mmCIF file of C-alpha atoms and ligand atoms in Angstrom:
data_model
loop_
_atom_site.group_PDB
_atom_site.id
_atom_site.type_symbol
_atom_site.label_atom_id
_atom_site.label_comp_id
_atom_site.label_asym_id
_atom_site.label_seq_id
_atom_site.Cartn_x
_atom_site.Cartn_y
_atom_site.Cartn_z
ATOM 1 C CA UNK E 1 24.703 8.684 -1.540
ATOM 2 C CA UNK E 2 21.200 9.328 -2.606
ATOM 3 C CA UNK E 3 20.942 6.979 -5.669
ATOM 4 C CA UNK E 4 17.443 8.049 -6.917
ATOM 5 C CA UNK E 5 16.326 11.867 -5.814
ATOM 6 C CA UNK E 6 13.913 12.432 -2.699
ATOM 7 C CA UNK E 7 10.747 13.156 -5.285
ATOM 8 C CA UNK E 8 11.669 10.435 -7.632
ATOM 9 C CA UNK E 9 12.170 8.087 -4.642
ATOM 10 C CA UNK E 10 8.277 9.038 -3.608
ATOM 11 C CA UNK E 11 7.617 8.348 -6.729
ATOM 12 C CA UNK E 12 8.381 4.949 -6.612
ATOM 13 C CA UNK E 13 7.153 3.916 -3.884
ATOM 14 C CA UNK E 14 4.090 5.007 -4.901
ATOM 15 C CA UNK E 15 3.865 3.293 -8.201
ATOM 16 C CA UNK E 16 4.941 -0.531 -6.812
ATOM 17 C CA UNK E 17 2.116 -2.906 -5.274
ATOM 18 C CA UNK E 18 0.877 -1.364 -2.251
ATOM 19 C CA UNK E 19 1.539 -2.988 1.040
ATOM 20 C CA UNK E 20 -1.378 -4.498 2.205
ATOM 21 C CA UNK E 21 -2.417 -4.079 6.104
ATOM 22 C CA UNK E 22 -0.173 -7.049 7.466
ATOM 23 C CA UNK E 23 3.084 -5.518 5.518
ATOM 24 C CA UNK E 24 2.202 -2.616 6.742
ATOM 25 C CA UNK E 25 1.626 -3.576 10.810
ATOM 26 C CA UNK E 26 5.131 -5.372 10.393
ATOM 27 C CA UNK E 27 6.736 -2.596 9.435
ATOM 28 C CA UNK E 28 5.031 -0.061 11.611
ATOM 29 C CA UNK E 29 6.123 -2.221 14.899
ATOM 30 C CA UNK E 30 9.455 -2.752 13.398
ATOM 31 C CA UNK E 31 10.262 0.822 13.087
ATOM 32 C CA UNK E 32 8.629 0.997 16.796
ATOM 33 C CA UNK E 33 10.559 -1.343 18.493
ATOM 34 C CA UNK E 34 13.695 -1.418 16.548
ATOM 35 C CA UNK E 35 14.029 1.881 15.293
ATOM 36 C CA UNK E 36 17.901 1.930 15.548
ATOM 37 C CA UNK E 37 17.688 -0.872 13.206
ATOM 38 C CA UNK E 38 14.906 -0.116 10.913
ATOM 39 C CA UNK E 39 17.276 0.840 7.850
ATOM 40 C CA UNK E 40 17.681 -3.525 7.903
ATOM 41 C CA UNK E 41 14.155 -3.651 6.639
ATOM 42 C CA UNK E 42 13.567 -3.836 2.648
ATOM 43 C CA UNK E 43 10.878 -1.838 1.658
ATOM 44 C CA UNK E 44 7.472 -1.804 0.487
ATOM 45 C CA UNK E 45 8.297 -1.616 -3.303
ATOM 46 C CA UNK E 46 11.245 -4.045 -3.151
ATOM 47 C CA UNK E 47 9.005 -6.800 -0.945
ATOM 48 C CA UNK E 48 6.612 -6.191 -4.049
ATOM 49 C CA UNK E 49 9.345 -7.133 -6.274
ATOM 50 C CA UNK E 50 10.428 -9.900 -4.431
ATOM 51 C CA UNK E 51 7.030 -11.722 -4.521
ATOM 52 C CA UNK E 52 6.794 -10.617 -8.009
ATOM 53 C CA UNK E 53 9.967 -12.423 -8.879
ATOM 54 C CA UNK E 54 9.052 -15.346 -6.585
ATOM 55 C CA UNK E 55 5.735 -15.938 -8.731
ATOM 56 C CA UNK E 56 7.530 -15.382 -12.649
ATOM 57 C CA UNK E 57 10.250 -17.757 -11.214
ATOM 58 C CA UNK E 58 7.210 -20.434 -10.416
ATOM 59 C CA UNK E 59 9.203 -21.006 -6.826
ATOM 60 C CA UNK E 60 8.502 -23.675 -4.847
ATOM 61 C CA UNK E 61 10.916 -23.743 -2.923
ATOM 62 C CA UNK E 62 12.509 -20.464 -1.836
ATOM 63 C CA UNK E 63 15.955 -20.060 0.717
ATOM 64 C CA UNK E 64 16.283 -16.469 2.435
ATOM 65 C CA UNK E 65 19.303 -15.469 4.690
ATOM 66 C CA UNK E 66 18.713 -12.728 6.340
ATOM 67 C CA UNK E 67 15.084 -12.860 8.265
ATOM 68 C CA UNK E 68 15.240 -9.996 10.534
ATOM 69 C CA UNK E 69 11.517 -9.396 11.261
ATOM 70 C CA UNK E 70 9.695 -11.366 8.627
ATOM 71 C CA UNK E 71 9.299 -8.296 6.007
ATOM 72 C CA UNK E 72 11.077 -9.863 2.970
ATOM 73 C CA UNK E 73 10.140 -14.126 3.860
ATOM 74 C CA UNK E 74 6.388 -12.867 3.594
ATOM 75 C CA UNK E 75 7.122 -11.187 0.332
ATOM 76 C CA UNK E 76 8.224 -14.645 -0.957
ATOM 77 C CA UNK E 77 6.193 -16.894 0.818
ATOM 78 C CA UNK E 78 2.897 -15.045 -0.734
ATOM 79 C CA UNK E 79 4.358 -15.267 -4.125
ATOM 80 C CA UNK E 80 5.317 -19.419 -4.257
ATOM 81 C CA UNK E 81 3.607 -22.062 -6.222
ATOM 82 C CA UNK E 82 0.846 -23.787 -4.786
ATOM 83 C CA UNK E 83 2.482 -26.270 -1.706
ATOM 84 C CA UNK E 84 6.109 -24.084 -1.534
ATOM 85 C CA UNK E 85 7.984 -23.513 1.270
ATOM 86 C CA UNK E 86 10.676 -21.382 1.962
ATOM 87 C CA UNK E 87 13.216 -22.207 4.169
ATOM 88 C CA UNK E 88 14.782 -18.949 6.375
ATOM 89 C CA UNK E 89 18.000 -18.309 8.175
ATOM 90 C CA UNK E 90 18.863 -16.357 11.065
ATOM 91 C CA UNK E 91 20.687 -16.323 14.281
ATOM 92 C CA UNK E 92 18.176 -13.915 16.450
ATOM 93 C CA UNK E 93 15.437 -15.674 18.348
ATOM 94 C CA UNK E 94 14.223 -12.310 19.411
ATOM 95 C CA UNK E 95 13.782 -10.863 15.988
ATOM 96 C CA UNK E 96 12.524 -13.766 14.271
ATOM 97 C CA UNK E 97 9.805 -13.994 16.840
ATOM 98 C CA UNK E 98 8.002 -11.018 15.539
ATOM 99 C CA UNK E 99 8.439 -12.593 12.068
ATOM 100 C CA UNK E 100 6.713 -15.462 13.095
ATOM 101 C CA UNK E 101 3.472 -13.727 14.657
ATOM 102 C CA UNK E 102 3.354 -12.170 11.237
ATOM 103 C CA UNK E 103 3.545 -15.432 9.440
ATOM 104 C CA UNK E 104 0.751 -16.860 11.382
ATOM 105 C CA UNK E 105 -1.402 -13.613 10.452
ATOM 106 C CA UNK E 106 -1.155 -14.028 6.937
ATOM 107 C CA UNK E 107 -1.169 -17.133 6.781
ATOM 108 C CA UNK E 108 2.112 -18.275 5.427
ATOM 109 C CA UNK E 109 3.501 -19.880 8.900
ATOM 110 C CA UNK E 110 2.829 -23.645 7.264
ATOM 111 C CA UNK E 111 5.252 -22.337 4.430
ATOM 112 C CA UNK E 112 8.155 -21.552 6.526
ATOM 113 C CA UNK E 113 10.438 -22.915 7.924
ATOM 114 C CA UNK E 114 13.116 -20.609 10.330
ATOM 115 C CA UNK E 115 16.384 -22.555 11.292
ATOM 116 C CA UNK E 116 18.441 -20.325 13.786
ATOM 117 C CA UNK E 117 22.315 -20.064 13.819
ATOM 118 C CA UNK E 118 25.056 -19.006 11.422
ATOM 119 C CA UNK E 119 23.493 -19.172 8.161
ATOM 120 C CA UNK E 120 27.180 -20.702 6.751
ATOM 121 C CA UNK E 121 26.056 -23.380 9.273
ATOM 122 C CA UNK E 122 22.855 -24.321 8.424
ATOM 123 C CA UNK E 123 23.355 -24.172 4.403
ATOM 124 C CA UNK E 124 26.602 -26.256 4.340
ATOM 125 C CA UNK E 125 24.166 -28.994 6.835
ATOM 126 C CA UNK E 126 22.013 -29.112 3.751
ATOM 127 C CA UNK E 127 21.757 -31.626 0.698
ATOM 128 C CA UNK E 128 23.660 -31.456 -1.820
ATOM 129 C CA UNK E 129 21.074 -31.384 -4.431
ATOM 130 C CA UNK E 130 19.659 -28.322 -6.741
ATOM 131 C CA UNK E 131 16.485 -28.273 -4.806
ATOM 132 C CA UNK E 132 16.100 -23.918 -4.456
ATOM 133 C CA UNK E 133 14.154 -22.434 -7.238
ATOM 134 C CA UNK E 134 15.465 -19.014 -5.633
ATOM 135 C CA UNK E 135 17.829 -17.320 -3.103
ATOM 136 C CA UNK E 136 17.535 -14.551 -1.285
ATOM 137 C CA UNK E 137 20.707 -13.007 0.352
ATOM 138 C CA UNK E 138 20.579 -10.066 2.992
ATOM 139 C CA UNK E 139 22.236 -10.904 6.320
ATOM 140 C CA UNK E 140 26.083 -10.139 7.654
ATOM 141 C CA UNK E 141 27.471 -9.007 4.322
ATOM 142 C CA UNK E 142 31.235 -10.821 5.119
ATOM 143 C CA UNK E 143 29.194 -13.795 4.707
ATOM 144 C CA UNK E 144 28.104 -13.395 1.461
ATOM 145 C CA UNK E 145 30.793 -14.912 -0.875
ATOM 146 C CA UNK E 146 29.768 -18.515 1.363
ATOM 147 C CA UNK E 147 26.234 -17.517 1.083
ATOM 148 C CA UNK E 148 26.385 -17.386 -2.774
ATOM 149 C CA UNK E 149 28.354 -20.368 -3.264
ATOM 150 C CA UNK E 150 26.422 -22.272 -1.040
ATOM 151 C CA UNK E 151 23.041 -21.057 -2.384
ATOM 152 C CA UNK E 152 24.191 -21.526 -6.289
ATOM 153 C CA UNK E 153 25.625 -25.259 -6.058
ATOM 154 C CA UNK E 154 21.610 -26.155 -4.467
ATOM 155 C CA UNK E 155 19.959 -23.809 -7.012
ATOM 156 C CA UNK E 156 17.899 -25.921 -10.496
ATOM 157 C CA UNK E 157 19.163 -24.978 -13.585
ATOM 158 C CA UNK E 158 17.274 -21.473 -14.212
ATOM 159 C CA UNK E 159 16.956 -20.472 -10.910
ATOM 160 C CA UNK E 160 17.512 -16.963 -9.537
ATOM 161 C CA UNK E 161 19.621 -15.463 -6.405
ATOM 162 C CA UNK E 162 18.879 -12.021 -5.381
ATOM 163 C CA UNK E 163 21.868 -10.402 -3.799
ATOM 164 C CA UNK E 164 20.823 -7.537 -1.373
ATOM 165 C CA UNK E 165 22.799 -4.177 -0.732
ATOM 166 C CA UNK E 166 25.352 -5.147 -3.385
ATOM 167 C CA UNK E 167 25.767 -0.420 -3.629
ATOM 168 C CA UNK E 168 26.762 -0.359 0.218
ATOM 169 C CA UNK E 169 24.700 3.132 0.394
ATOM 170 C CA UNK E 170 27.282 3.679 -2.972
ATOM 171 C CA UNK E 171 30.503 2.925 -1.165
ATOM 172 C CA UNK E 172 31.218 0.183 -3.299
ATOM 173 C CA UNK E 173 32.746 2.952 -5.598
ATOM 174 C CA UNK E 174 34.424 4.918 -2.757
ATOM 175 C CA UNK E 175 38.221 4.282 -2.697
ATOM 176 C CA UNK E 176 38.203 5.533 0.942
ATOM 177 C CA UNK E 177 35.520 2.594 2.093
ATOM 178 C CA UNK E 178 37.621 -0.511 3.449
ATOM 179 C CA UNK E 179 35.606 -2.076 6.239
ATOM 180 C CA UNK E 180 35.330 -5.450 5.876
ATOM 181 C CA UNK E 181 31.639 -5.405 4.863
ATOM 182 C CA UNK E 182 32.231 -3.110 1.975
ATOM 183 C CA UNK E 183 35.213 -5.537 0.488
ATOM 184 C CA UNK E 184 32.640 -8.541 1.164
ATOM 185 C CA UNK E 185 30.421 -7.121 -1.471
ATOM 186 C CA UNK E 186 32.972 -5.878 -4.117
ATOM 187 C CA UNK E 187 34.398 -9.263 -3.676
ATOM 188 C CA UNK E 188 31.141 -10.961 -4.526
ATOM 189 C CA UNK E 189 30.120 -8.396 -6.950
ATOM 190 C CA UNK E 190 33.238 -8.799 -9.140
ATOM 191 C CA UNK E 191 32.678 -12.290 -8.431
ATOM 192 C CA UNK E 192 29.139 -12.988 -9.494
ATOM 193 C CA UNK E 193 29.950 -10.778 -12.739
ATOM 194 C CA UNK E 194 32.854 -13.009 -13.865
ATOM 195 C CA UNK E 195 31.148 -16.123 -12.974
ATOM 196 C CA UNK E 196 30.064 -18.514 -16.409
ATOM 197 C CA UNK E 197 27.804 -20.503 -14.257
ATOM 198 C CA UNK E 198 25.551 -17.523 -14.276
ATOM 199 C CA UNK E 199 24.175 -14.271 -16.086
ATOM 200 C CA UNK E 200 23.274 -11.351 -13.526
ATOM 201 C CA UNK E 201 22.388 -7.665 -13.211
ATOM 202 C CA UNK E 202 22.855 -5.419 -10.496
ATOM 203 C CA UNK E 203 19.735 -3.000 -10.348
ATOM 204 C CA UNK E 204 19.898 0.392 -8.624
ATOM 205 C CA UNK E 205 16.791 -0.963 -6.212
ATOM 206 C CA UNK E 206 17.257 0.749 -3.278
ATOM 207 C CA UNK E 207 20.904 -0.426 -1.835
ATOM 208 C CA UNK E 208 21.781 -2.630 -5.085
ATOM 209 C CA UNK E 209 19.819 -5.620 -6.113
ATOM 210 C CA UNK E 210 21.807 -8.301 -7.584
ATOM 211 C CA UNK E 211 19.449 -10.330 -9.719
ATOM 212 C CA UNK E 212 21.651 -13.869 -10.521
ATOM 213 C CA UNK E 213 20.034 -16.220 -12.831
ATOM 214 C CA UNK E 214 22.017 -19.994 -13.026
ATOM 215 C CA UNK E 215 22.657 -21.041 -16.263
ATOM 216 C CA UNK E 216 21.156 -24.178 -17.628
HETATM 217 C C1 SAM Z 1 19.373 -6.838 6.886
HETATM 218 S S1 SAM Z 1 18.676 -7.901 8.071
HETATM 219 C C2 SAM Z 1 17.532 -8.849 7.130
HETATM 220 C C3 SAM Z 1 16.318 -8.041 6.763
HETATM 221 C C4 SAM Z 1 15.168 -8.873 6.235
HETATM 222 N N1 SAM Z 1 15.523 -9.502 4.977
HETATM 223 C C5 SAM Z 1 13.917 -8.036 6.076
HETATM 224 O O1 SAM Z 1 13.410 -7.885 4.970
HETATM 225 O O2 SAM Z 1 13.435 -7.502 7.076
HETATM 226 C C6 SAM Z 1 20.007 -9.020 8.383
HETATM 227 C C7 SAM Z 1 19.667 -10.229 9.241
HETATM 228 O O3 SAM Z 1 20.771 -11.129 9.154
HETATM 229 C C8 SAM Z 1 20.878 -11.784 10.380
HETATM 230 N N2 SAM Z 1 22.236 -12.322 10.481
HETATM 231 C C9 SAM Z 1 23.386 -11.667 10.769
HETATM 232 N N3 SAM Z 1 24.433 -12.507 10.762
HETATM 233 C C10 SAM Z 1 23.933 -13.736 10.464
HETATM 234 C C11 SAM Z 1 24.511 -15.032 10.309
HETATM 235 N N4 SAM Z 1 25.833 -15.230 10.449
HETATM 236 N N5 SAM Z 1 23.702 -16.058 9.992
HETATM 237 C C12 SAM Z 1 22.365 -15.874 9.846
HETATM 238 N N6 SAM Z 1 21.755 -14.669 9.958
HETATM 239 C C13 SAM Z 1 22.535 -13.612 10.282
HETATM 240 C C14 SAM Z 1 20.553 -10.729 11.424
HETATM 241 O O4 SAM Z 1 20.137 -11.338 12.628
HETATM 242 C C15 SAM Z 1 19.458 -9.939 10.710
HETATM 243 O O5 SAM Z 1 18.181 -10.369 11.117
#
């Protein structure tokens, strides 16, 4: 399901921050050596968002799941407060290597930290305290509902989760779709919308962006 047309969807992309030349190397050897996976990348005008959101939320300290090739943890990494760090979560060595060789080129390496293995792992190994300014969610989309609850109990007061793909291409709205994926992300949608710890929005940004703002 197209969600924008073909000539609006140009149209946006040309009217968000441009990539600069290191965005635009990452996602040029992405699409190069992954090209069956490409479609995992976000995209030029959503990275702009996401640094853009990083910066009005004054992060500091920033949590992604989901790394793939570094696209979306230099997009927040650029936009945190003076001494922020973001800490990332992945399980593939050989993905996140090309992430890091980015890193070092723009200069955000000393901002981020990558832990590798399940994600569900590595947050529930964390402290329990509201440390994460903001949350960014985008890996294996059964894992969401633990990746939200996980993210929101270590989030401050005011913070912000961004929930990626919450429109599963628009089969969130297809009767027929039943993989496991797409009932992961109706779960958490109908979730996150009946939740009182939180107010949130689900934009039509590409594949759904949740924007989830904690209460307090
Ligand atoms: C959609 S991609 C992330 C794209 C990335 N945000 C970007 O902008 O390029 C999903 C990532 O989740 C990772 N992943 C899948 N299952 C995971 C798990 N259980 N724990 C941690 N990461 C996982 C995959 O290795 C993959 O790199």
């Amino acid at each position: 399901m197209d969600i924008v047309n073909p000539a609006l969807n140009d149209y946006l992309l040309a009217h968000a921050t441009p990539a600069d030349e290191v965005l635009r190397d990452l996602a040029a050897e992405t699409a190069e050596r992954l090209p069956g996976h490409l479609s995992m990348q976000i995209t030029q005008d959503e990275g702009a968002l996401l640094t853009l959101l990083t910066r009005l939320v004054g992060a500091r300290r920033a949590l992604e799941v989901g790394t793939f090739t570094g696209y979306s943890s230099l997009s927040i990494a650029r936009g945190l407060a003076p001494g922020g760090t973001l800490l990332a979560c992945d399980i593939s060595e050989e993905w996140t290597d090309i992430a890091r060789r980015y890193w070092e080129r723009a200069g955000v390496a000393d901002r981020i930290e990558l832990r590798l293995g399940p994600a569900a792992d590595t947050l529930r190994a964390l402290p329990e305290e509201e440390s994460f300014d903001l949350a960014f969610i985008d890996a294996d989309k059964v894992g969401y509902p633990v990746y939200y609850e996980e993210a929101l109990r270590r989030l401050r007061p005011g913070g912000l989760i961004l929930l990626d793909n919450t429109l599963r291409s628009g089969r969130v709205v297809d009767p027929g779709a039943q993989d496991p994926a797409d009932r992961a992300i109706r779960e958490i949608n109908d979730h996150v919308t009946a939740d009182p710890r939180v107010e949130s929005v689900l934009l039509p940004m590409r594949d759904g962006l949740t924007l989830v703002r904690k209460a307090g």
